[in-house]
XYZ file of C-alpha atoms in Angstrom:
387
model
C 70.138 87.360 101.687
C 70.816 88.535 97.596
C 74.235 87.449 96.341
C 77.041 89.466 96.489
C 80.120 88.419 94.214
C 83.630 89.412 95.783
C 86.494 89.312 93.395
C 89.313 89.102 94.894
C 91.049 86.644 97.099
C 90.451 86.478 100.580
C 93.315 85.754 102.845
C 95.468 86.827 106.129
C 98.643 88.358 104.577
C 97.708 91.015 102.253
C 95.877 94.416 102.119
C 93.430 92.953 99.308
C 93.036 89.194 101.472
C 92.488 91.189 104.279
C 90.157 93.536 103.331
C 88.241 91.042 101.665
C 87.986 88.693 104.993
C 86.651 92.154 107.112
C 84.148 93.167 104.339
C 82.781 90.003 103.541
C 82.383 89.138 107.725
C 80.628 92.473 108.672
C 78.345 92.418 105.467
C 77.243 88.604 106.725
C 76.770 89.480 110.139
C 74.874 92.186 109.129
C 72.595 90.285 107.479
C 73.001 92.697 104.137
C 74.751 89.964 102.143
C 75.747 86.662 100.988
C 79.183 87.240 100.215
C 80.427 84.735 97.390
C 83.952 84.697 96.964
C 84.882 84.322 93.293
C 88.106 83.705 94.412
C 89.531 80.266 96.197
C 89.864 81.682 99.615
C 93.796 81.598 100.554
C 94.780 78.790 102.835
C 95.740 81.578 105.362
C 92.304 81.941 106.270
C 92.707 79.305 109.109
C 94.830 81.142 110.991
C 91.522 83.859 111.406
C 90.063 84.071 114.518
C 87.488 81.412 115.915
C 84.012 83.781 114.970
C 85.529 84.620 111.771
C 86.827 81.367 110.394
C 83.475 80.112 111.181
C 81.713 82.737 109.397
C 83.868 82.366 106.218
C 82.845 78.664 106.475
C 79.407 79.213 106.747
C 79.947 81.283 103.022
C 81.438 78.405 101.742
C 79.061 75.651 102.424
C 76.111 78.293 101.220
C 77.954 79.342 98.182
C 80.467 76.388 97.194
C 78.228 75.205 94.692
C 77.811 78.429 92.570
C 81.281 78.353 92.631
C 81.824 74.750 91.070
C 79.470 76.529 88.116
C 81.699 79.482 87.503
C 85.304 78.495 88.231
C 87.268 77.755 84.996
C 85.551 80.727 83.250
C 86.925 83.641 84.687
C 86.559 86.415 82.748
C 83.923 85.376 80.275
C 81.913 84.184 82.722
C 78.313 85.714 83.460
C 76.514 85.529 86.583
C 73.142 86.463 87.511
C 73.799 88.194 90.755
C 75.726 91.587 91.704
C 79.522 91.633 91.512
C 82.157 93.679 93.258
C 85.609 93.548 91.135
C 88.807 94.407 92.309
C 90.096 97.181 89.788
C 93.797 97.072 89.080
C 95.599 99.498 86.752
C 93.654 101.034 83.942
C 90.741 98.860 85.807
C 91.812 95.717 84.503
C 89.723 93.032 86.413
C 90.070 88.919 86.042
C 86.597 88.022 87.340
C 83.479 87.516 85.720
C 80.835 90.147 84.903
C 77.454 90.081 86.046
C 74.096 90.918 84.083
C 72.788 92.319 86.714
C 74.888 94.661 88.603
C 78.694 95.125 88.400
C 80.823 97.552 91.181
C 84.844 98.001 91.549
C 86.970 98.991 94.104
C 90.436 99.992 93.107
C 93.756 101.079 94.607
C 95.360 102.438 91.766
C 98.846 104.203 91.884
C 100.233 105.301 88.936
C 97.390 107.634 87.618
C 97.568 106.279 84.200
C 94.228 105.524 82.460
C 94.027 104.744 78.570
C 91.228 105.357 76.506
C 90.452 101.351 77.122
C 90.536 101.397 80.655
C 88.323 104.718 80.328
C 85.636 101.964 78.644
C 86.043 99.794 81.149
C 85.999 102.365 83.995
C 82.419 103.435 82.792
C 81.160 100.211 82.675
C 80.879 99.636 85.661
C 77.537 101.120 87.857
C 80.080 102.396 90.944
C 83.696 102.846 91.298
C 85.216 102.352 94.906
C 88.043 104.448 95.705
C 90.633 103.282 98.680
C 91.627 106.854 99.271
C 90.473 110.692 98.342
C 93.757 110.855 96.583
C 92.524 107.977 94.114
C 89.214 109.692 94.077
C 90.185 112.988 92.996
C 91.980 111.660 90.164
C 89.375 109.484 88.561
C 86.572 112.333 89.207
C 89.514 114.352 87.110
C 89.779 111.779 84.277
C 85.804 112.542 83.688
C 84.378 109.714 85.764
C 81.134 110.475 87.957
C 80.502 107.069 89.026
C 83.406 107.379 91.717
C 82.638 107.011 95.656
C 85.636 107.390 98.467
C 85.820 104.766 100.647
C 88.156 103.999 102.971
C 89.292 100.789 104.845
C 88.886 99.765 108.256
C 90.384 98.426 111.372
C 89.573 95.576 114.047
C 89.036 97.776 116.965
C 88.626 94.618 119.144
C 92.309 93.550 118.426
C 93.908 96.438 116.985
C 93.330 98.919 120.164
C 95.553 100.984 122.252
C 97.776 99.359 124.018
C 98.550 99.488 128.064
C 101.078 102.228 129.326
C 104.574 100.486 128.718
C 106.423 99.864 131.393
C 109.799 102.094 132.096
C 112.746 98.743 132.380
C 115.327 98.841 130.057
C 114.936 97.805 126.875
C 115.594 98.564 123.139
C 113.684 101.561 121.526
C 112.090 99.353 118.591
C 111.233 101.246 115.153
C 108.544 99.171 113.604
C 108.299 99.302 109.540
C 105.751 96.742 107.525
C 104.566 96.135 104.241
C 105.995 94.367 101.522
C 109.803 95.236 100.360
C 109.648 96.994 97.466
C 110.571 100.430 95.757
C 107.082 101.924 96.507
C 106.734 100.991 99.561
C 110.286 102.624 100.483
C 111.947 99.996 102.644
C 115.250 101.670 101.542
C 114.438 104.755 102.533
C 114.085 103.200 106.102
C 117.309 101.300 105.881
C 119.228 104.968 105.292
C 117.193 106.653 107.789
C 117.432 103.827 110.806
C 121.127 103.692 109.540
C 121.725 107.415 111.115
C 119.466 106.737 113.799
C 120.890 103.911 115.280
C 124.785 105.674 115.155
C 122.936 108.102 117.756
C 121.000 105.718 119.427
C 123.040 102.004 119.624
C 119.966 100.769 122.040
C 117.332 101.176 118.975
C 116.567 98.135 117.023
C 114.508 97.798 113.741
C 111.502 95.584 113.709
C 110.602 94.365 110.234
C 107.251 92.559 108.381
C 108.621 92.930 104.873
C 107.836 89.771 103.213
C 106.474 90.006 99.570
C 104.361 87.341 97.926
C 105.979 88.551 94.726
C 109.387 88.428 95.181
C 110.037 90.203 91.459
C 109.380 93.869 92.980
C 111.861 93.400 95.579
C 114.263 93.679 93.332
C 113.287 97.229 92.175
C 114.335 98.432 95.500
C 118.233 99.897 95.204
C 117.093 101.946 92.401
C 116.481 104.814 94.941
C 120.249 105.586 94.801
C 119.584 104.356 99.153
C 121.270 101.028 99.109
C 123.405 98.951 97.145
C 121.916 95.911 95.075
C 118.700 94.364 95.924
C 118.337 90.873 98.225
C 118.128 87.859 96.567
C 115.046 86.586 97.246
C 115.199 82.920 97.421
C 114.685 79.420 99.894
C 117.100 81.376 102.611
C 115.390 84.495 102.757
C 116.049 85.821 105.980
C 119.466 84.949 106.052
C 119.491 86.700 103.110
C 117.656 89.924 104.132
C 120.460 90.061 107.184
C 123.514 89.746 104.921
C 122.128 92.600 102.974
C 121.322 95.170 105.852
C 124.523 94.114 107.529
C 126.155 95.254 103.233
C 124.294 98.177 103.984
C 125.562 99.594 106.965
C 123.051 98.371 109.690
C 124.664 96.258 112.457
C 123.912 92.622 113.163
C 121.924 92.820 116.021
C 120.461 95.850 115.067
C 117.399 94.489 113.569
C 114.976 92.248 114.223
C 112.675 90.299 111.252
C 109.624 89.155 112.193
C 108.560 87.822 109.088
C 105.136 87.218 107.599
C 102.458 86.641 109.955
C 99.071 85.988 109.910
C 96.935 89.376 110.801
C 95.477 88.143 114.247
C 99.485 88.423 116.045
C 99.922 92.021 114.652
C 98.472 93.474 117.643
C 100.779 92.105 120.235
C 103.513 93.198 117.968
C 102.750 96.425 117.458
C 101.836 96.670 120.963
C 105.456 96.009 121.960
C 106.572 98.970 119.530
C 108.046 102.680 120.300
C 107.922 104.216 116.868
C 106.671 103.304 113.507
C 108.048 104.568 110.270
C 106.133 104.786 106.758
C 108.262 106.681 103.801
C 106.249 105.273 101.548
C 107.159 107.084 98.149
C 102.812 106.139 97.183
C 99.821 104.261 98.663
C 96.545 104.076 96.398
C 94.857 103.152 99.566
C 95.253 104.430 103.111
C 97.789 101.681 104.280
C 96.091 99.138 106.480
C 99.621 97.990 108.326
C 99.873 102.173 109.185
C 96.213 102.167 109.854
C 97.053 99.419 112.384
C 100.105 100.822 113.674
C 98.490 103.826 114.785
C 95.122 101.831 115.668
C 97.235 100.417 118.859
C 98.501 103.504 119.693
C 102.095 103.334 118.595
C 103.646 106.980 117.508
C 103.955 106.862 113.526
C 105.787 108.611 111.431
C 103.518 109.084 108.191
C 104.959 110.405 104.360
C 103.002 113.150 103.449
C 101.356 112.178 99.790
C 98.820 110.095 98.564
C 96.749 107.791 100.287
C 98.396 108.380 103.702
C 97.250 111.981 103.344
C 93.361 110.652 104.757
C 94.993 109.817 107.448
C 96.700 112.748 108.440
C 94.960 114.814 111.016
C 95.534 117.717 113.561
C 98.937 116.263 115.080
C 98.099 113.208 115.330
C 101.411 111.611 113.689
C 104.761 112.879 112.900
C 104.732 113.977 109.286
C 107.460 113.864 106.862
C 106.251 116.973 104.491
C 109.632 117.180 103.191
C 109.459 115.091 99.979
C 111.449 115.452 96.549
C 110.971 114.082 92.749
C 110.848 110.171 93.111
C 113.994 109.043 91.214
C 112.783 107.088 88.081
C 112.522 102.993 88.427
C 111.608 100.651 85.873
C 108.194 98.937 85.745
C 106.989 101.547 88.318
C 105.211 103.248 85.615
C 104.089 107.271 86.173
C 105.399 108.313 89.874
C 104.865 111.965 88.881
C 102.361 112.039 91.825
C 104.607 110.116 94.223
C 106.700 111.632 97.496
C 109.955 110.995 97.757
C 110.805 111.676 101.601
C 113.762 113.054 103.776
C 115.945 110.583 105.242
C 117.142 113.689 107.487
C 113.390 114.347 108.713
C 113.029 111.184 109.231
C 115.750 110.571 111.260
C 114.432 113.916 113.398
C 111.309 112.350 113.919
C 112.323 109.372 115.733
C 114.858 111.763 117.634
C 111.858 113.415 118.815
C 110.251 110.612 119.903
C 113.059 109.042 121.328
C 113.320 112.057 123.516
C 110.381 112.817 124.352
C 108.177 110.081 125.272
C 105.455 112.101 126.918
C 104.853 113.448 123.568
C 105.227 110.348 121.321
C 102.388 109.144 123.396
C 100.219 112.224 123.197
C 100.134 112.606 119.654
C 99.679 108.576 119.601
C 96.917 108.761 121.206
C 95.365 111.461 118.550
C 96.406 108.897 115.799
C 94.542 106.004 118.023
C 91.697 108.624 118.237
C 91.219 108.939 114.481
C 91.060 105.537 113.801
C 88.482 104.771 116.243
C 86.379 106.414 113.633
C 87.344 103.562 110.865
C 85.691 100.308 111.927
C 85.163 97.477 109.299
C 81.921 97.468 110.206
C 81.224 101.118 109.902
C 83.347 101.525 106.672
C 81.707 98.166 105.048
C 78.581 99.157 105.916
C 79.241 102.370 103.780
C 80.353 99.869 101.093
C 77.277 98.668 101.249
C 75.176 101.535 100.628
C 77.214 103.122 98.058
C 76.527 99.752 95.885
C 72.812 99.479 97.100
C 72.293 96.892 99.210
């Protein structure tokens, strides 16, 4: 099998780790590709699954040695043997180049492209777009190396789950992703806040945790809650003392914490509602992707990448959406959506109510992504970068 440089890291815990971990599996298994991960796999990656783990270490044993004769170059590096980058903003990418063949996928979110990053946008043979949204906008800057791509789910773990039994029990709101402004944990905060005054049995169920703790701090600037957490060696103590500041009762919530992607399915399983505000997503949102994979009724903003995943009532959308107040660092949010708090709080009303319903549309949402395997969307990968 030819090469096939991956430039990113691969890991259990992120969007990009996990992406890379799916891609890289289904393009082996396939027999399409020797996946070489320019990146030092994250230490996460023992907490895979037994056929995958075992797969990533077959990689390493065939391609640890060209590794040993790149790393410490980065950038300048050249290698003889097809590359595909990860693009970030204005398609700034840390790995080497290739001389033979080099691709990018990107998740970009601000819509901000210089004449530099328009360079380095052309020079590569095929750009990978994680949503139409990203698409459109690159195709609009001029660039006609652009395909639309979108990620995939785990359909043997992330699946619908069995009909939940009727005992009593709290109605649990599931939210995920990592806390900061853009992914609107605050506007969840406000939202459950109301929700909960309705509906004292409800309890919010929480994967926030952020590898880069900085951007958490970006998140009161909504005008939705006061001061951000300090992030620090107590951080879930932390986290509590600042929902309980802003008006959620102890009790009321429930972190899970960051966990490794294999024991998302039983969680979501155990889930009633999910909730995404997100203000922007340059991809199509793998934790909502999985949320709705197993079936769980999710409640979906209504702007940029989530829009692919949209369909004929198949969520609950939030099409309500306002100017996104400014925020430092965030760069252009021109494009963003800033939800309703009230619509969302109507949303879980309705599902609270009416359960028959919640599961209905569910199962349109569990419908759609049945379309979006990893091994159907890598296999598009694939051929859009010719192998």
């Amino acid at each position: 099998m030819e090469l096939l440089g991956i430039g990113w890291q691969p890991s259990t815990v992120s969007g990009w780790g996990i992406f890379g971990v799916n891609f890289a599996y289904e393009a082996f298994k396939a027999g399409r590709a020797m996946p070489c991960f320019l990146v030092q796999p994250s230490r996460s990656i023992n907490d895979l699954a037994d056929e995958q783990r075992q797969v990533l270490a077959t990689i390493h044993a065939a391609t640890g040695q060209v590794l040993t004769n790149i790393r410490g170059h980065s950038e300048t590096a050249k290698v003889s043997f097809p590359i595909i980058a990860a693009a970030n903003h204005d398609f700034v990418s840390l790995t080497p180049r290739s001389t033979t063949a080099n691709h990018a996928v990107t998740f970009q979110e601000h819509n901000i492209l210089s004449d530099e990053g328009r360079v380095r946008a052309r020079s590569f043979d095929t750009i990978v777009a994680g949503s139409t949204w990203v698409g459109d906008w690159l195709r609009a800057e001029g660039l006609d190396n652009v395909r639309v791509i979108l990620q995939g789910i785990d359909h043997a773990r992330f699946r619908p789950r069995p009909e939940m039994s009727n005992e009593p029990g709290p109605f649990r709101v599931f939210s995920g992703g990592k806390l900061e402004y853009r992914k609107g944990q605050d506007i969840v905060i406000a939202a459950f806040r109301a929700f909960h005054a309705r509906h004292p049995d409800a309890k919010l169920c929480f994967c926030w945790d952020n590898l880069y703790p900085r951007w958490s701090a970006l998140i009161e600037h909504g005008g939705l809650v006061t001061r951000p957490p300090e992030i620090n060696s107590n951080t879930k103590d932390e986290i509590a003392r600042w929902l309980v500041d802003n008006g959620l009762p102890s009790g009321s919530f429930d972190n899970i914490g960051m966990v490794a992607n294999k024991e998302m399915p039983q969680i979501l399983q155990g889930m009633d509602a999910a909730v995404f505000p997100n203000r922007c997503e340059g991809g199509t949102n793998l934790v909502a992707m999985e949320a709705m994979a197993c079936g769980v009724p999710t409640i979906l903003s209504a702007n940029t990448g989530h829009l692919d995943l949209i369909g004929d009532d198949n969520c609950y959308v939030l099409t309500d959406k306002g100017s996104v107040p400014w925020c430092p660092s965030q760069g252009n949010v021109e494009h963003w959506g800033e939800s309703s708090v009230d619509q969302i709080v109507e949303a879980l009303d309705a599902i609270y109510s009416d359960r028959d319903e919640a599961r209905r549309r569910a199962g349109r949402g569990a419908a759609t992504l049945a379309e979006l395997s990893w091994q159907r969307q890598s296999a598009l990968l694939l051929d859009a970068i010719g192998f």
